[in-house]
Coordinates of C-alpha atoms in Angstrom, one line a residue:
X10 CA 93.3 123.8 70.6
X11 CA 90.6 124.9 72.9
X12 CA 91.7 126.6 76.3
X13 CA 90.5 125.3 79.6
X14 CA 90.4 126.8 83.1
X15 CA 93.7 124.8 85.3
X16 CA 92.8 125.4 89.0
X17 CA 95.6 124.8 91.9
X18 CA 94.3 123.2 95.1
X19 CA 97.6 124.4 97.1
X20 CA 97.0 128.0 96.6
X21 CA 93.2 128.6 94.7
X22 CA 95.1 130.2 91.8
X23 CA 93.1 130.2 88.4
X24 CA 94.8 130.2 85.1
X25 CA 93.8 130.2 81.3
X26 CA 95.5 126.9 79.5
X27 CA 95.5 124.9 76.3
X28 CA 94.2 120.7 77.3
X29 CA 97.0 118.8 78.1
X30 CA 99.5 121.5 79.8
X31 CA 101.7 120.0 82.4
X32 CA 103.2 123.3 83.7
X33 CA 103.0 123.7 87.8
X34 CA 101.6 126.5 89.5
X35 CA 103.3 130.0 88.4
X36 CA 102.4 131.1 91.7
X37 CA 103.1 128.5 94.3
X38 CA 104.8 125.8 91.8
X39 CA 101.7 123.1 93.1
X40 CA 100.1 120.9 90.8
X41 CA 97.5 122.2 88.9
X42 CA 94.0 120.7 87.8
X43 CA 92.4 120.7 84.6
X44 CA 88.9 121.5 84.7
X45 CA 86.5 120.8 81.7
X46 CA 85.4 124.7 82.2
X47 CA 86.0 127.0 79.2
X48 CA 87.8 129.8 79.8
X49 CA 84.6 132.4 78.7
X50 CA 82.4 130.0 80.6
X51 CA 84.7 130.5 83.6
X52 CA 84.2 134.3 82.7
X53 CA 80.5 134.3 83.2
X54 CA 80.0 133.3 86.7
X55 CA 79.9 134.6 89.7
X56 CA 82.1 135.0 92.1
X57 CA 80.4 133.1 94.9
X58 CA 79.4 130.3 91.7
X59 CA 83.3 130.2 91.1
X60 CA 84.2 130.2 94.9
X61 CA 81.7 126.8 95.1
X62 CA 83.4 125.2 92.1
X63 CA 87.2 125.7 93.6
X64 CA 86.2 123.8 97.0
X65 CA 84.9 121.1 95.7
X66 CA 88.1 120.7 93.4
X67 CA 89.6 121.1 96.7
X68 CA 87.6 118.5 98.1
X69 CA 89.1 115.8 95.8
X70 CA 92.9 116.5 97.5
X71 CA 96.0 117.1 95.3
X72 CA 96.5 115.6 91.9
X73 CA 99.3 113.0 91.6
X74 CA 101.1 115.5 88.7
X75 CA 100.3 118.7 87.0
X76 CA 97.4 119.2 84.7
X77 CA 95.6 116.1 85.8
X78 CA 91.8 115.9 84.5
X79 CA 89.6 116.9 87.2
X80 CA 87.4 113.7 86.0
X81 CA 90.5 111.4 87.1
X82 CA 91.1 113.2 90.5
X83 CA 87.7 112.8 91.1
X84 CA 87.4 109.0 90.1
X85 CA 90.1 108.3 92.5
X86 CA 88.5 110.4 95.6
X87 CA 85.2 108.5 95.1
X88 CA 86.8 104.9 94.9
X89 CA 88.3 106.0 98.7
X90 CA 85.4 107.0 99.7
X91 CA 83.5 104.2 98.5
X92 CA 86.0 102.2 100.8
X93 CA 84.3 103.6 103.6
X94 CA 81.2 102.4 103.0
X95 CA 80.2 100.2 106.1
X96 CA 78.2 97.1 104.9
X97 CA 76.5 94.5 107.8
X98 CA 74.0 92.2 107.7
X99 CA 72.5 93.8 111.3
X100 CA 71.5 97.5 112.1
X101 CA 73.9 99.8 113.2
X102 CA 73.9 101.6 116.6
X103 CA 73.8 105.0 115.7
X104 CA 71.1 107.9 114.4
X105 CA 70.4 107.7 110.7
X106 CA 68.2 107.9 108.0
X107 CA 66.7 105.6 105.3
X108 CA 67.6 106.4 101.9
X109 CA 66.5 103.5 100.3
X110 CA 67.0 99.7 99.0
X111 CA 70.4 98.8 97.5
X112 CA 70.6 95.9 95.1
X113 CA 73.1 94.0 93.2
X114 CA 73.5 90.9 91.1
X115 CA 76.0 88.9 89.3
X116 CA 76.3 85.4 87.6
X117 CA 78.5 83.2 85.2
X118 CA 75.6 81.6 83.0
X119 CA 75.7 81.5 79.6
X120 CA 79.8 82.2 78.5
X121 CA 80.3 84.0 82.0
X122 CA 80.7 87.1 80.6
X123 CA 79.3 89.1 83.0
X124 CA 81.8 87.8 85.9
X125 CA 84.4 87.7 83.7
X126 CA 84.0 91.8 83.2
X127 CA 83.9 92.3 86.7
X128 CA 87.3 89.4 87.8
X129 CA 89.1 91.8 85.1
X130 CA 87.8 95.1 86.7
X131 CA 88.7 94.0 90.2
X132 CA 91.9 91.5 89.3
X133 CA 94.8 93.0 91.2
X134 CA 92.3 93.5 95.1
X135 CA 91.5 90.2 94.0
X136 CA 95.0 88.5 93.2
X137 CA 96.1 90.2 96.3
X138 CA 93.5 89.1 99.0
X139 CA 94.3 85.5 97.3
X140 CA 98.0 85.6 98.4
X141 CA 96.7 86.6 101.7
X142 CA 94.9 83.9 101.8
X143 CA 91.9 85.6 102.2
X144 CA 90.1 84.5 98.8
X145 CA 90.5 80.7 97.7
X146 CA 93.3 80.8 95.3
X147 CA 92.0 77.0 93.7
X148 CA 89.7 74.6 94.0
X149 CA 88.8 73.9 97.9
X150 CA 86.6 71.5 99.7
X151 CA 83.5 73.4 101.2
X152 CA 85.4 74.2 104.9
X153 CA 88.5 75.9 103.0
X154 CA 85.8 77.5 101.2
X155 CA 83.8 79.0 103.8
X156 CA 86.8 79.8 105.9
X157 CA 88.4 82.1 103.5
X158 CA 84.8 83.9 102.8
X159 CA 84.4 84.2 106.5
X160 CA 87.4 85.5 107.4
X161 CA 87.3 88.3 105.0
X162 CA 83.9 89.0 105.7
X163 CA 83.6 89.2 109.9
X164 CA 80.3 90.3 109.9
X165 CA 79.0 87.7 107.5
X166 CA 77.4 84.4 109.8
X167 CA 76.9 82.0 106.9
X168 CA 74.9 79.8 109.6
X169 CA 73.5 76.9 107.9
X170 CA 74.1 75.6 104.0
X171 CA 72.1 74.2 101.9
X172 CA 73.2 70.6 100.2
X173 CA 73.5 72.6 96.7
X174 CA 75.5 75.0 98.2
X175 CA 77.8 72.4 99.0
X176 CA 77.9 70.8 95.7
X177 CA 78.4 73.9 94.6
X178 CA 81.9 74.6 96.3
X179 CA 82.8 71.1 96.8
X180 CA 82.7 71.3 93.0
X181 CA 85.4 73.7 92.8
X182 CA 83.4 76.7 91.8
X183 CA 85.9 79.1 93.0
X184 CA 84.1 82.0 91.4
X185 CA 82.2 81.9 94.1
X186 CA 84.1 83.6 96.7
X187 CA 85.0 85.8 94.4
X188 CA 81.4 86.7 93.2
X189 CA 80.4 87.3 96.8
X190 CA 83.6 89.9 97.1
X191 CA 82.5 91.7 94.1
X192 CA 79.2 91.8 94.8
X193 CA 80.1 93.5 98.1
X194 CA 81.9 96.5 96.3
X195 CA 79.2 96.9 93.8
X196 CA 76.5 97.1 96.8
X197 CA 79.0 99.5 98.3
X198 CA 79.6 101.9 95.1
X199 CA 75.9 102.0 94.4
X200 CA 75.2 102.8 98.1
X201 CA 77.5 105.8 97.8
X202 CA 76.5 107.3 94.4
X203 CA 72.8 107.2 96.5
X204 CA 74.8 109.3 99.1
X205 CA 74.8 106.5 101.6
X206 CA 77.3 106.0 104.4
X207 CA 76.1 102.4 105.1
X208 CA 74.3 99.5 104.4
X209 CA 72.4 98.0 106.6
X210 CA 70.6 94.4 106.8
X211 CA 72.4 92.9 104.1
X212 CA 71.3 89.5 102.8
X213 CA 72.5 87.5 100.3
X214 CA 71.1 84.9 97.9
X215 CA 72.7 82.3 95.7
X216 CA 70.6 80.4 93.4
X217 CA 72.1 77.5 91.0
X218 CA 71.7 76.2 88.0
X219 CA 69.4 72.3 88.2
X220 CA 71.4 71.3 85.1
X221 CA 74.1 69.8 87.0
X222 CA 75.0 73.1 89.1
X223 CA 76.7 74.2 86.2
X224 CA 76.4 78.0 86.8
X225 CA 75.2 80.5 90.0
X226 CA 73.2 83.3 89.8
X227 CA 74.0 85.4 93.0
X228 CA 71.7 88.2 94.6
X229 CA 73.0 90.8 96.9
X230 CA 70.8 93.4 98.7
X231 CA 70.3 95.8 102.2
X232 CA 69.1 99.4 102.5
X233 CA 71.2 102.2 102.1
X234 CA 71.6 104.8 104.7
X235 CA 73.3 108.1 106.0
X236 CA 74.3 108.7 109.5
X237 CA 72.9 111.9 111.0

């Protein structure tokens, strides 16, 4: 079995390991990482190369348990920091600059698929925010409807609606709520992966099916950019 490099955020101790060890630190008994690094790999760098590599490990905090992947310590770092995206439909009062457009788009035409993928990837934020009554939980008349989106959403003014619209949620399209929540955290992961700390001038677009309103097709953009 092919030996990796396990690095240990608590002290900075390297160490030479078969994949899948679950041994603590020899050193300071701390949870170690496991880094995709071959150990000869490791062998050829620098110093100041290997110095770089063991801060950003740091970085990503502590692993919940010993040997960890460094890939999962790192999926979990970015989904908190993608929480911090800010996302408003205004400007922002302070210095930044433009990195670019953001753009995101979801819809339940044809078997639904699509927003079916995404309900399952988000379920549990979703089944939460619905006993909190900040997601409609079943079918709702357009006031319930735009309540629950609006009170989730502060900095969302939903002004005016179109008679569609209406039909839409009076309907009992519940999706739709839910749509406009995911959307939101897709505009927000792909605005960090740009290296975003915002996004600015949101707008949002929802265009429906003339076949009897059968399905949505929702559009969600705003420009991405990073504080000074």
């Amino acid at each position: 079995m092919e030996k990796v490099v396990y690095y240990c955020p608590n002290c900075g101790k390297t160490v030479s390991r078969l994949k899948g060890n679950k041994d603590n630190c020899s050193n300071c008994n701390g949870k170690m990482v496991q880094t995709p690094i071959d150990v000869e790999k490791w062998k050829e760098l620098s110093d100041d190369e290997k110095a770089k590599i063991k801060s950003e490990i740091s970085s990503y905090g502590i692993p919940e348990y010993s040997g960890e992947p460094l890939s999962v310590l790192k999926h979990r770092y970015d989904l908190i920091q993608i929480q911090k995206i800010s996302v408003t439909t205004t400007d922002i009062k302070r210095d930044y600059v433009i990195i670019g457009p953001v753009f995101y788009q979801i819809n339940d035409a044809g078997s639904g698929k699509m927003i079916f993928q995404k309900q399952k990837e988000y379920r549990n934020v979703i089944n939460s925010l619905k006993d909190q009554n900040q997601l409609v939980n079943q079918k709702a008349s357009i006031s319930e409807a735009l309540g629950t989106i609006s009170s989730f959403f502060e900095l969302i003014n939903t002004g005016d609606i179109s008679a569609s619209t209406k039909d839409l949620l009076g309907n009992g399209h519940t999706q739709f709520d839910e749509a406009f929540f995911i959307s939101i955290e897709e505009l927000k992961k792909r605005a960090y992966y740009m290296g975003a700390d915002a996004v600015i001038g949101m707008k949002e677009e929802l265009n429906l099916d003339t076949n009897g309103f059968q399905h949505f097709y929702m559009q969600m953009y705003g420009t991405a950019v990073k504080f000074k």
